[in-house]
Tab-separated table of C-alpha atoms and ligand atoms in Angstrom:
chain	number	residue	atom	x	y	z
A	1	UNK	CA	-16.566	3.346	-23.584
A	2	UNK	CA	-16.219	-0.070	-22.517
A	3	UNK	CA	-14.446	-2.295	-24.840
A	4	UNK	CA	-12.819	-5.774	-23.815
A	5	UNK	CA	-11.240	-6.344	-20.243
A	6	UNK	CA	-10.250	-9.147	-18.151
A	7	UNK	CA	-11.242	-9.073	-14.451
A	8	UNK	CA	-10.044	-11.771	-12.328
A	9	UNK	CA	-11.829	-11.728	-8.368
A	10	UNK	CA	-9.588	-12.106	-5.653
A	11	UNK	CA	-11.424	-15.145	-3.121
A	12	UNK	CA	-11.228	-13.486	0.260
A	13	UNK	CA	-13.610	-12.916	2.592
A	14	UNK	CA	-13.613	-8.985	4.503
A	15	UNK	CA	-15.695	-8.473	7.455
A	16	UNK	CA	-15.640	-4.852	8.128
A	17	UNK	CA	-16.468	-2.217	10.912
A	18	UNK	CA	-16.596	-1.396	14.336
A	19	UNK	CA	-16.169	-4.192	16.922
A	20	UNK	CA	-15.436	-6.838	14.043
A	21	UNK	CA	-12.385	-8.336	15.678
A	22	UNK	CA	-14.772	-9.863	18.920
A	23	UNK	CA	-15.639	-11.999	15.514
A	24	UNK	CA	-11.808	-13.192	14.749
A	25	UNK	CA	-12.244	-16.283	17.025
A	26	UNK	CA	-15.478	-17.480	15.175
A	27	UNK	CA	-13.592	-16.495	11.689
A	28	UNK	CA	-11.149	-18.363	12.626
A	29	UNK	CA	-13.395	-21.511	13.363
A	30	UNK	CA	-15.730	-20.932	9.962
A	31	UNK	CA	-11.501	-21.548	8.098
A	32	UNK	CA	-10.758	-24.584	10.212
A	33	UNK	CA	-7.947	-23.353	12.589
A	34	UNK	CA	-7.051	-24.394	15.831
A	35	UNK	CA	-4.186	-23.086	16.332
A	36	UNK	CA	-2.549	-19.709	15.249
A	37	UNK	CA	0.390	-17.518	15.983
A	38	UNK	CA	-0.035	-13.850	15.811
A	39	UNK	CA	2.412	-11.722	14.163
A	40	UNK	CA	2.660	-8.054	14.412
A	41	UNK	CA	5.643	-5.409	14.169
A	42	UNK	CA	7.319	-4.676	18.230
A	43	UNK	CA	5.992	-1.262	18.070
A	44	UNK	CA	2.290	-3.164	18.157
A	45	UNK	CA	3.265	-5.957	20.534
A	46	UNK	CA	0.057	-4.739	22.924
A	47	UNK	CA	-1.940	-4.921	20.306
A	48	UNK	CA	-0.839	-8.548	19.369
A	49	UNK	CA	-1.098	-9.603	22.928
A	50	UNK	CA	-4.543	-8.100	23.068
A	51	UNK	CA	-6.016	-10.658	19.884
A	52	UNK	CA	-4.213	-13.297	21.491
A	53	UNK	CA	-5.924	-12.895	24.786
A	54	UNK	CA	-9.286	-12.209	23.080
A	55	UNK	CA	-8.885	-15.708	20.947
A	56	UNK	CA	-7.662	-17.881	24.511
A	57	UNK	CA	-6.631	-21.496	23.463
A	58	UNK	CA	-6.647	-20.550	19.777
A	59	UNK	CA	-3.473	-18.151	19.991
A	60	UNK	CA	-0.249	-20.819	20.088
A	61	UNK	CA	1.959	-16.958	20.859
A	62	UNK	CA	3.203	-13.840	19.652
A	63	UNK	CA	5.776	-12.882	17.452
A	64	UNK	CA	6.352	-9.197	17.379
A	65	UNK	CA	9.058	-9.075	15.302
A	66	UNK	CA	7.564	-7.858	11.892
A	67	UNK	CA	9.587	-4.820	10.049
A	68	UNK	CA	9.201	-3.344	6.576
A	69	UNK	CA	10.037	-5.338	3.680
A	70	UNK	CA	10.327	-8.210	5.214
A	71	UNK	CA	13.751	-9.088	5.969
A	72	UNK	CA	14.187	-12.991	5.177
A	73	UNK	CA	16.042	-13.646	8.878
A	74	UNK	CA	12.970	-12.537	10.224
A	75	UNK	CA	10.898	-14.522	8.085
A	76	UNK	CA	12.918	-17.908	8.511
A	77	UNK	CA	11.979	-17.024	12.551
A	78	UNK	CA	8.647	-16.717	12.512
A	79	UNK	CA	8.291	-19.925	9.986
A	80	UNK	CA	10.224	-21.944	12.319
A	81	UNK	CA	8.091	-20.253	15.263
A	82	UNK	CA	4.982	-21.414	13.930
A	83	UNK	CA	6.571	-25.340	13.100
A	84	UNK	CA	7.665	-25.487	17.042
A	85	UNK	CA	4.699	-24.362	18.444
A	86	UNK	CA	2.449	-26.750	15.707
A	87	UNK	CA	0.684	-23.496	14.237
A	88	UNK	CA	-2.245	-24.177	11.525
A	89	UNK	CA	-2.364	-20.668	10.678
A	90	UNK	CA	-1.395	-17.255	11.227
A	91	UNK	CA	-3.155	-13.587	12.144
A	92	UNK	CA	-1.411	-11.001	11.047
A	93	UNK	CA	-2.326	-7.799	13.115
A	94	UNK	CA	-0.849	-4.948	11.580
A	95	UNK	CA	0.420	-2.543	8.984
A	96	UNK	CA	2.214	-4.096	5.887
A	97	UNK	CA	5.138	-5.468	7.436
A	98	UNK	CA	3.012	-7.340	10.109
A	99	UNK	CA	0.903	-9.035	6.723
A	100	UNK	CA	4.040	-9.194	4.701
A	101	UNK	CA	5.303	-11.354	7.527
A	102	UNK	CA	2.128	-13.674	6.945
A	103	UNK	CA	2.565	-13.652	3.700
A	104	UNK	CA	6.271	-15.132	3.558
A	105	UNK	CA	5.314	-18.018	5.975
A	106	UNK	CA	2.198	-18.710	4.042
A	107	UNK	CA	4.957	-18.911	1.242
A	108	UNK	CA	7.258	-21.312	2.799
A	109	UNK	CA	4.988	-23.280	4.512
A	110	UNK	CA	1.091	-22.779	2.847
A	111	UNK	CA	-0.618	-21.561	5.795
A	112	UNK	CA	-3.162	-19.865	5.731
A	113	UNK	CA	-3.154	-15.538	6.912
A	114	UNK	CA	-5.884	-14.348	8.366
A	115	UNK	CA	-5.015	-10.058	8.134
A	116	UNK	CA	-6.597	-7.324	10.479
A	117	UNK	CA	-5.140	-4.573	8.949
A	118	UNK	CA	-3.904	-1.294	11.338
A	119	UNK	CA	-2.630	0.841	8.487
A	120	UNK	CA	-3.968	2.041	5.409
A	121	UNK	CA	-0.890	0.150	2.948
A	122	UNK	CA	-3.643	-2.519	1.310
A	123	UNK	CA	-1.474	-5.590	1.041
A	124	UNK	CA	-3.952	-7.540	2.874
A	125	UNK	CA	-5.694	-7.176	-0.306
A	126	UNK	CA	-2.953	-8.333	-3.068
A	127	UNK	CA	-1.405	-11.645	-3.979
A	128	UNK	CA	1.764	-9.932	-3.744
A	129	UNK	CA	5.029	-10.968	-1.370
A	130	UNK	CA	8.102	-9.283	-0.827
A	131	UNK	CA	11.388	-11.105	1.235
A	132	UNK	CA	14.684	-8.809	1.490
A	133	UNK	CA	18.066	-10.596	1.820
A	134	UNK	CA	21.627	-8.909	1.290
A	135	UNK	CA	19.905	-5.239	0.873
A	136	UNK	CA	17.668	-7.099	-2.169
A	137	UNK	CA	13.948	-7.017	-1.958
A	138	UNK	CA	12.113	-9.495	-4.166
A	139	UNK	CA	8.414	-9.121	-4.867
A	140	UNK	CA	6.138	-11.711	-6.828
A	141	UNK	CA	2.623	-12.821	-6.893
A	142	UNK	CA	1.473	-16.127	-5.602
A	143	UNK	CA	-2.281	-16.814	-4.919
A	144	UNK	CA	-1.000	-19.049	-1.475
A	145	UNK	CA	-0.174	-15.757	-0.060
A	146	UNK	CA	-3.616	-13.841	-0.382
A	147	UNK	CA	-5.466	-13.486	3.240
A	148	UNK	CA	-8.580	-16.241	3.691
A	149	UNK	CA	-10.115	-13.544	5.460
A	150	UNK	CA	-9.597	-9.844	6.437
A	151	UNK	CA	-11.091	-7.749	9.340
A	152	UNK	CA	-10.894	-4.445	9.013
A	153	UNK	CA	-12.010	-2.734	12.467
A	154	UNK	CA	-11.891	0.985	12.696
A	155	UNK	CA	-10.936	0.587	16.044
A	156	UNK	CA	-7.670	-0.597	15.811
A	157	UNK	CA	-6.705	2.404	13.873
A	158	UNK	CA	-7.628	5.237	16.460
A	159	UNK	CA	-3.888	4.588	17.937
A	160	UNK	CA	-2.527	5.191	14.619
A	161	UNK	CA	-0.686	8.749	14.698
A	162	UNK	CA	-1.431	11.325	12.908
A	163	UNK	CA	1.831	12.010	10.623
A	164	UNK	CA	1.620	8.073	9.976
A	165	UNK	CA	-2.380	8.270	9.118
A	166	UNK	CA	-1.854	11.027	6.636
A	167	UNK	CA	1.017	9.282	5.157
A	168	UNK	CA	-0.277	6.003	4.924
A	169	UNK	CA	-3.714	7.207	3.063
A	170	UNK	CA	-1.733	8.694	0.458
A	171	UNK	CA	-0.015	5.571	0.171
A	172	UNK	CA	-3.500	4.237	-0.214
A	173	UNK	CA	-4.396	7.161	-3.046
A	174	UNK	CA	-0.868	5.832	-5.153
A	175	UNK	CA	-2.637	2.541	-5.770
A	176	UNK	CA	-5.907	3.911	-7.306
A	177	UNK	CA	-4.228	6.507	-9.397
A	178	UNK	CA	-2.186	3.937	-10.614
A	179	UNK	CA	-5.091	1.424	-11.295
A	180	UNK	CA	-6.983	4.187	-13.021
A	181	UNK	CA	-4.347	4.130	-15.840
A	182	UNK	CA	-3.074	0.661	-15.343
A	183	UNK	CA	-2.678	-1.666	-18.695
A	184	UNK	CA	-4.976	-3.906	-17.054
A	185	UNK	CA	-7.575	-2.260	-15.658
A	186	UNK	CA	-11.179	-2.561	-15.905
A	187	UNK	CA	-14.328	-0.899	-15.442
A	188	UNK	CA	-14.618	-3.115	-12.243
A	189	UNK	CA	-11.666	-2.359	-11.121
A	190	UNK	CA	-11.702	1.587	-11.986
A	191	UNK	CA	-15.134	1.874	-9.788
A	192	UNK	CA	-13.393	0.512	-7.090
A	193	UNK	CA	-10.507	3.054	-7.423
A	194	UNK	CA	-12.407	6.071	-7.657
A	195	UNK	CA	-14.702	5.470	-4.487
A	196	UNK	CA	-11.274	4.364	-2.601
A	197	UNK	CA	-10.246	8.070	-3.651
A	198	UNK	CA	-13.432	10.020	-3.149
A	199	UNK	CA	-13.884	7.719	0.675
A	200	UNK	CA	-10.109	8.426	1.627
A	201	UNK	CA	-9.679	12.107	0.674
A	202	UNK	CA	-12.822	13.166	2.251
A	203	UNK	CA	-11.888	11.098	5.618
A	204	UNK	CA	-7.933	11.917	5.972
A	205	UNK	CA	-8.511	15.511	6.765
A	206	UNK	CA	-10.887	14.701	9.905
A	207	UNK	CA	-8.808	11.721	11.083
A	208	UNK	CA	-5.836	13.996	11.015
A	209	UNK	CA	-7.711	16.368	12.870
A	210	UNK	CA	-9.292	13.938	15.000
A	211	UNK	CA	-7.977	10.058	15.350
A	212	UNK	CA	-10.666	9.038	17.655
A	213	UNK	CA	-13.527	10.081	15.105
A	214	UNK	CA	-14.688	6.241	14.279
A	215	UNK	CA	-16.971	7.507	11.771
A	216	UNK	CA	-13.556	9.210	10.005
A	217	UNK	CA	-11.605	6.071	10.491
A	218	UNK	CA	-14.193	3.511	9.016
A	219	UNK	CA	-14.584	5.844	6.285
A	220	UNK	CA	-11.053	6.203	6.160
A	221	UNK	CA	-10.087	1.987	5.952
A	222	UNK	CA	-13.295	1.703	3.520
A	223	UNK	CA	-11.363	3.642	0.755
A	224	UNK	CA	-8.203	1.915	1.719
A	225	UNK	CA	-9.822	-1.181	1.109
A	226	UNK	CA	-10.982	0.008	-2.146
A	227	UNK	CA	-7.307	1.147	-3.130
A	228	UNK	CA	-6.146	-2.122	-1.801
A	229	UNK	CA	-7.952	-3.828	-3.766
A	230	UNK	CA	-6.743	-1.942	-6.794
A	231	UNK	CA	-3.433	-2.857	-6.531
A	232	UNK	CA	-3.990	-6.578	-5.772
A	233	UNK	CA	-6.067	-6.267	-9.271
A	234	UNK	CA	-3.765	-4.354	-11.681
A	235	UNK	CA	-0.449	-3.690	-12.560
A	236	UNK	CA	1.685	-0.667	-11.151
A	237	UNK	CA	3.121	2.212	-12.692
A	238	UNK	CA	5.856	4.397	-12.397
A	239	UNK	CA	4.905	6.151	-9.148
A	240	UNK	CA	5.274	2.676	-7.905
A	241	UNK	CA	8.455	2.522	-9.524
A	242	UNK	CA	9.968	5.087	-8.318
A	243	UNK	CA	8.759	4.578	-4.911
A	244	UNK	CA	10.249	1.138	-4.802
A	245	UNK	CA	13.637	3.102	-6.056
A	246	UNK	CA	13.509	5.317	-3.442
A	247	UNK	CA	12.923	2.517	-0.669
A	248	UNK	CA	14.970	-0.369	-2.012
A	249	UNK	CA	18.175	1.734	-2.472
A	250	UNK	CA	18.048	4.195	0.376
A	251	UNK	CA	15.800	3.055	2.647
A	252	UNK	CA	13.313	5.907	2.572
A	253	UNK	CA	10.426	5.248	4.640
A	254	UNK	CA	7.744	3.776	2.542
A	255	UNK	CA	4.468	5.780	3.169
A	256	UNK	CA	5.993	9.056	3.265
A	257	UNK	CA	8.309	7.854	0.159
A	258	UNK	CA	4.188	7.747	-1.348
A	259	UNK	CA	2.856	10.704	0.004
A	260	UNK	CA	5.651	13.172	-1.662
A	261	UNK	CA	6.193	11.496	-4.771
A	262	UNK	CA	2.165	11.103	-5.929
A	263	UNK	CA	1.283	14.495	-6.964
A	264	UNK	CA	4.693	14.889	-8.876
A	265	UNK	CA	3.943	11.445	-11.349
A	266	UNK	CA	0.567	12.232	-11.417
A	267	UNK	CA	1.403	15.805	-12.984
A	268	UNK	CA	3.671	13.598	-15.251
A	269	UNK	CA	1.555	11.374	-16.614
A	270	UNK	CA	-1.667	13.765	-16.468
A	271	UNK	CA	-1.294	14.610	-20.158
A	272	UNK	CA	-1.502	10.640	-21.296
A	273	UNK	CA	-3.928	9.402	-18.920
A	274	UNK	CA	-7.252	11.756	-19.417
A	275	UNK	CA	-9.748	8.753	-18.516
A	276	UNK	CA	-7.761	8.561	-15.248
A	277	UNK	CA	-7.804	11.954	-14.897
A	278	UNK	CA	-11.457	12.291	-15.373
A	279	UNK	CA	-12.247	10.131	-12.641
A	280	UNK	CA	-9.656	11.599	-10.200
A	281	UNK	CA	-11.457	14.934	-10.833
A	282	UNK	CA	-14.715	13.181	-10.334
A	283	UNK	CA	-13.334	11.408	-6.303
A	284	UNK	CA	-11.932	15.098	-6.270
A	285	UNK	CA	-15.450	16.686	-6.427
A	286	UNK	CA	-14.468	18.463	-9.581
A	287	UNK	CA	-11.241	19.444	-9.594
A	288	UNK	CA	-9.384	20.437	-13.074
A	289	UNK	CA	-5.783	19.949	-11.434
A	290	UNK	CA	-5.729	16.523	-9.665
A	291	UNK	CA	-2.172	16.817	-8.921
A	292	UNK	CA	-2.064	19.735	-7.764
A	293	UNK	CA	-5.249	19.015	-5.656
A	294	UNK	CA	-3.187	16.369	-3.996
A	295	UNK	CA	-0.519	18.164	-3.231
A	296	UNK	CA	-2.846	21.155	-1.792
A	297	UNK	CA	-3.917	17.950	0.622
A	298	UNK	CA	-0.552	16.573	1.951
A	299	UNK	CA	0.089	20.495	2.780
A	300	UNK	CA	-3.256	20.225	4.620
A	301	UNK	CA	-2.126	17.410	6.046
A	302	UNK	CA	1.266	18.471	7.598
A	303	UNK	CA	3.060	15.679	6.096
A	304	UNK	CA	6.662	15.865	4.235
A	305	UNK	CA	6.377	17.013	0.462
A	306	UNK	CA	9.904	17.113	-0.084
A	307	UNK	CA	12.514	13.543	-0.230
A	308	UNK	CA	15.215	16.092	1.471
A	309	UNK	CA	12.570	15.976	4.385
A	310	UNK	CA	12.736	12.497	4.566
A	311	UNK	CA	16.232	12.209	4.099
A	312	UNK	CA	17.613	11.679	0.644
A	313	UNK	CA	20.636	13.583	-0.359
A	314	UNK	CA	19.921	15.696	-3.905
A	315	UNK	CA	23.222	13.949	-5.084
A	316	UNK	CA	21.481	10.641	-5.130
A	317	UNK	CA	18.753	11.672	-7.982
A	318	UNK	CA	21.145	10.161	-10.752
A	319	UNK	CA	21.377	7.247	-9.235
A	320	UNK	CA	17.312	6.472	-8.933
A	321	UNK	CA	17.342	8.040	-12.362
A	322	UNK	CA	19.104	5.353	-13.601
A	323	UNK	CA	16.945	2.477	-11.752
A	324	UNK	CA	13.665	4.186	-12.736
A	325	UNK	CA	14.176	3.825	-16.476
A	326	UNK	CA	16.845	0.996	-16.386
A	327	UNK	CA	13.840	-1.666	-17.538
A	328	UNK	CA	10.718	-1.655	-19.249
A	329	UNK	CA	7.504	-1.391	-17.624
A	330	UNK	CA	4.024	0.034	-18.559
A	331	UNK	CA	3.299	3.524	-18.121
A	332	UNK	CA	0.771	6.312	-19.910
A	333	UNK	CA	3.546	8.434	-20.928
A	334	UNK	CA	6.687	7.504	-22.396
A	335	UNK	CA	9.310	7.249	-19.464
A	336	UNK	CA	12.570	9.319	-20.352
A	337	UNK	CA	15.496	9.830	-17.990
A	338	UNK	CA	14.826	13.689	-18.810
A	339	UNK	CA	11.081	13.201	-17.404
A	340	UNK	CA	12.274	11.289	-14.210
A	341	UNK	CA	14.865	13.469	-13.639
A	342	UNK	CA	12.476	16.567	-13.667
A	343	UNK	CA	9.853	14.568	-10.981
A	344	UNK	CA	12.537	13.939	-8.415
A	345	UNK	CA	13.911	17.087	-8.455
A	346	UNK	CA	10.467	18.267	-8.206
A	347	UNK	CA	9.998	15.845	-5.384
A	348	UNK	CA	13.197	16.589	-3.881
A	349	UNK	CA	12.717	20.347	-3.095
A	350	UNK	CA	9.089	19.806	-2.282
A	351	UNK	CA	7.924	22.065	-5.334
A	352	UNK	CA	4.261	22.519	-6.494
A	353	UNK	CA	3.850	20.041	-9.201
A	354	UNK	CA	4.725	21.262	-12.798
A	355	UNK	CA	2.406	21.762	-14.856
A	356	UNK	CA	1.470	19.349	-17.629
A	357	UNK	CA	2.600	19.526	-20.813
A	358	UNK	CA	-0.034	17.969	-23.309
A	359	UNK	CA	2.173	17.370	-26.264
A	360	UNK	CA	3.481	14.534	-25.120
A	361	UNK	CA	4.179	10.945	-26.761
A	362	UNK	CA	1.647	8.205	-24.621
A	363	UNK	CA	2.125	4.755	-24.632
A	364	UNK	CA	-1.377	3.665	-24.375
A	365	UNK	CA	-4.577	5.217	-24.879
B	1	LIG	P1	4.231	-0.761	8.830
B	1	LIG	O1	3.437	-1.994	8.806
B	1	LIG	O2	5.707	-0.911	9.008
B	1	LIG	O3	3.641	0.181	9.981
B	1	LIG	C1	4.221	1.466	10.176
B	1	LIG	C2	4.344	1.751	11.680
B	1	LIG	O4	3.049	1.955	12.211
B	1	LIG	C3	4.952	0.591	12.496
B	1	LIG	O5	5.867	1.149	13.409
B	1	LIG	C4	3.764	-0.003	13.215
B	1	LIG	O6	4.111	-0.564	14.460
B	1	LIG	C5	2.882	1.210	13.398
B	1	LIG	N1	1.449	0.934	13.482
B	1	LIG	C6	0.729	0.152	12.629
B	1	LIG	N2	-0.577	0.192	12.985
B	1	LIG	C7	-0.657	1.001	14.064
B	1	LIG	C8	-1.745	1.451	14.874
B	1	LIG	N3	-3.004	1.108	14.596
B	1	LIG	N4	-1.475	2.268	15.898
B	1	LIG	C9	-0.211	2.686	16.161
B	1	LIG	N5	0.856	2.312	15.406
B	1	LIG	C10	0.624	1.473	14.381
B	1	LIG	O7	4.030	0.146	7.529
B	1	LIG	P2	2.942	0.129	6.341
B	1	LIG	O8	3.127	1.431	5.659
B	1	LIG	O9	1.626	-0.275	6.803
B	1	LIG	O10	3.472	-1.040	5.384
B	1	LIG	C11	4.679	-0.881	4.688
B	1	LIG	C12	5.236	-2.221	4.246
B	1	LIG	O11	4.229	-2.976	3.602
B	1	LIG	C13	6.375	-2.080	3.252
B	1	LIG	O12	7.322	-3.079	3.501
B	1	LIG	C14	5.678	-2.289	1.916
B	1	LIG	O13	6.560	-2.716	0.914
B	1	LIG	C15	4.654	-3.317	2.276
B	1	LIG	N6	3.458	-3.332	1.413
B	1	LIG	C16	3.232	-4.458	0.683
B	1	LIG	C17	2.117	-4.530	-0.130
B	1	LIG	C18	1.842	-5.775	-0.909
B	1	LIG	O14	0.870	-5.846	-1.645
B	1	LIG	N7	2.645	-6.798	-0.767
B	1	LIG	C19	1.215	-3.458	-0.200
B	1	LIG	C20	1.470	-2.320	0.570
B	1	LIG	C21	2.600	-2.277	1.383
């Protein structure tokens, strides 16, 4: 039932599908700018040079130096970049850290991004910046960062490999299962979250199987849209949380960091979140375990399901323990060290998800 909700629309513009970035030049014209520098991370440098090239006098260069979380040395360079060479704007071609790059000079200096997204991560669709100095990452929102316009083009994704894919579209999942049981959410909002889900797990398993498939991919960035969307809209849960413990204090690699920990919270929080359930088993076509479901799909996928994959010594668990639950933040179920403890050993070993236990105490609904 639909009671009272806030929903607050984001003002960007998206031009999507095949072929859209022969339209960045004109996009670029319709916002004003004359003048742009393109930023992407080294390991897309071609790919930077390439939009340059296609956009002639309106590239002023290239800066390939974006990396994840942006660190704030590398933010200070490209800001300066873009004063010395008398940038108006900047295109962001990339995953996260390529927008997150755009972001941080649109926050230093107000101009405008313009994103064409490569990866499935979304932040080309949130108001959200992050800047790391000293082994710190800050995140806030700020309106000045949000893209004036995003192209997604399925084409620029049929490079992206297929461990990263996989990955990076259950990154994309995280932020619709969390907007499905997000304080804030709305009926708007939880549309938007169960298409991103129902578009993205029907497309990973055929881009996996076949990166070249641009029917897959479009289908593929269409949910990740959707789930980017979600999180630019809504507030994030713990999955989030603990995601951002993982990362921040160990440097786990982000997507992956995602893909194992989802079906573990979702499991947790399963119990106090049966509207969000609901509409997972509706994307799922059905399903009665959604976790589990999603775990059956990043074994499908032949991505990590276990943090000692990626890295993370079992010793450390304490220690995110004690970050996870160290402040208040909203979440469907009440989060106890006992519970967190219990999902990251879960995640650790790379276990099937536990099963939920419904007498549980909720916070909301
Ligand atoms: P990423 O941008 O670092 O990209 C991962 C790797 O994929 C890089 O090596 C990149 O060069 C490569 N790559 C990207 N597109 C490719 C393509 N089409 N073909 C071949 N290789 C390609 O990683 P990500 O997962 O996209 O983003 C993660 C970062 O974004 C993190 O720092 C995260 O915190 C941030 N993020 C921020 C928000 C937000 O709202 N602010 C949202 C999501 C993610």
């Amino acid at each position: 039932m639909v009671l009272g909700f806030t929903y607050q629309a984001l003002p960007m513009r998206v031009l999507f599908g095949p072929g859209v970035l022969a339209g960045l030049g004109d996009e670029l014209g319709r916002l004003g700018l004359r003048k742009v520098l393109v930023l992407c991370s080294p390991g897309q440098e071609d790919t930077g040079h390439r939009v340059a090239d296609g956009l002639g006098g309106l590239a002023a260069g290239v800066l390939a130096e974006a990396r994840m979380h942006v660190p704030v040395e590398v933010a200070d360079r490209a800001r300066d970049q873009a004063v010395h060479l008398g940038a108006d704007g900047c295109v962001a071609v990339g995953g996260g850290s390529a927008i997150g790059l755009g972001k941080a000079v649109a926050l230093a200096h107000g101009l405008p991004v313009v994103a064409v997204p490569t990866t499935y991560a979304g932040s080309e669709m949130t108001p959200v910046w992050g800047l790391t100095e000293n082994g710190r990452k800050r995140t806030a929102r700020d309106p000045r960062v949000l893209p004036r316009s995003v192209l997604y083009d399925p084409e620029l994704t049929v490079s992206l490999p297929a461990g990263i894919t996989a990955a990076s579209g259950v990154n994309a999942l995280a932020h619709a299962v969390e907007g499905l049981y997000a304080p804030d959410r709305s009926p708007i909002v939880s549309l938007m979250a169960e298409e991103g889900v129902r578009a993205l797990v029907g497309a990973l398993p055929a881009v996996v199987a076949d990166g070249r498939d641009l029917s897959a991919r479009s289908a593929a960035q269409y949910g990740a849209w959707l789930c980017g969307a979600v999180l630019g809209a809504t507030t994030m849960s713990l999955h989030h949380k603990v995601c951002h413990a993982l990362g921040g204090a160990l440097d786990l690699p982000h997507a992956q960091t995602h893909s194992v920990v989802l079906p573990h919270v979702l499991a947790y929080n399963a119990p106090a979140a049966g509207g969000a359930m609901a509409a997972m088993a509706r994307a799922l076509g059905g399903s009665d375990d959604p976790a589990g479901e999603l775990w059956g799909l990043t074994g499908r996928l032949g991505i990590p399901r276990s943090l000692r994959e990626l890295g993370m010594a079992e010793t450390d668990i304490p220690r995110i323990v004690d970050l996870v639950v160290g402040e208040p933040y909203a979440n469907p179920r009440e989060v106890t060290a006992a519970g967190v403890r219990a999902v990251l050993d879960a995640a650790w070993r790379g276990a099937e998800p536990a099963a939920a236990d419904p007498h549980v105490r909720t916070h909301h609904r």
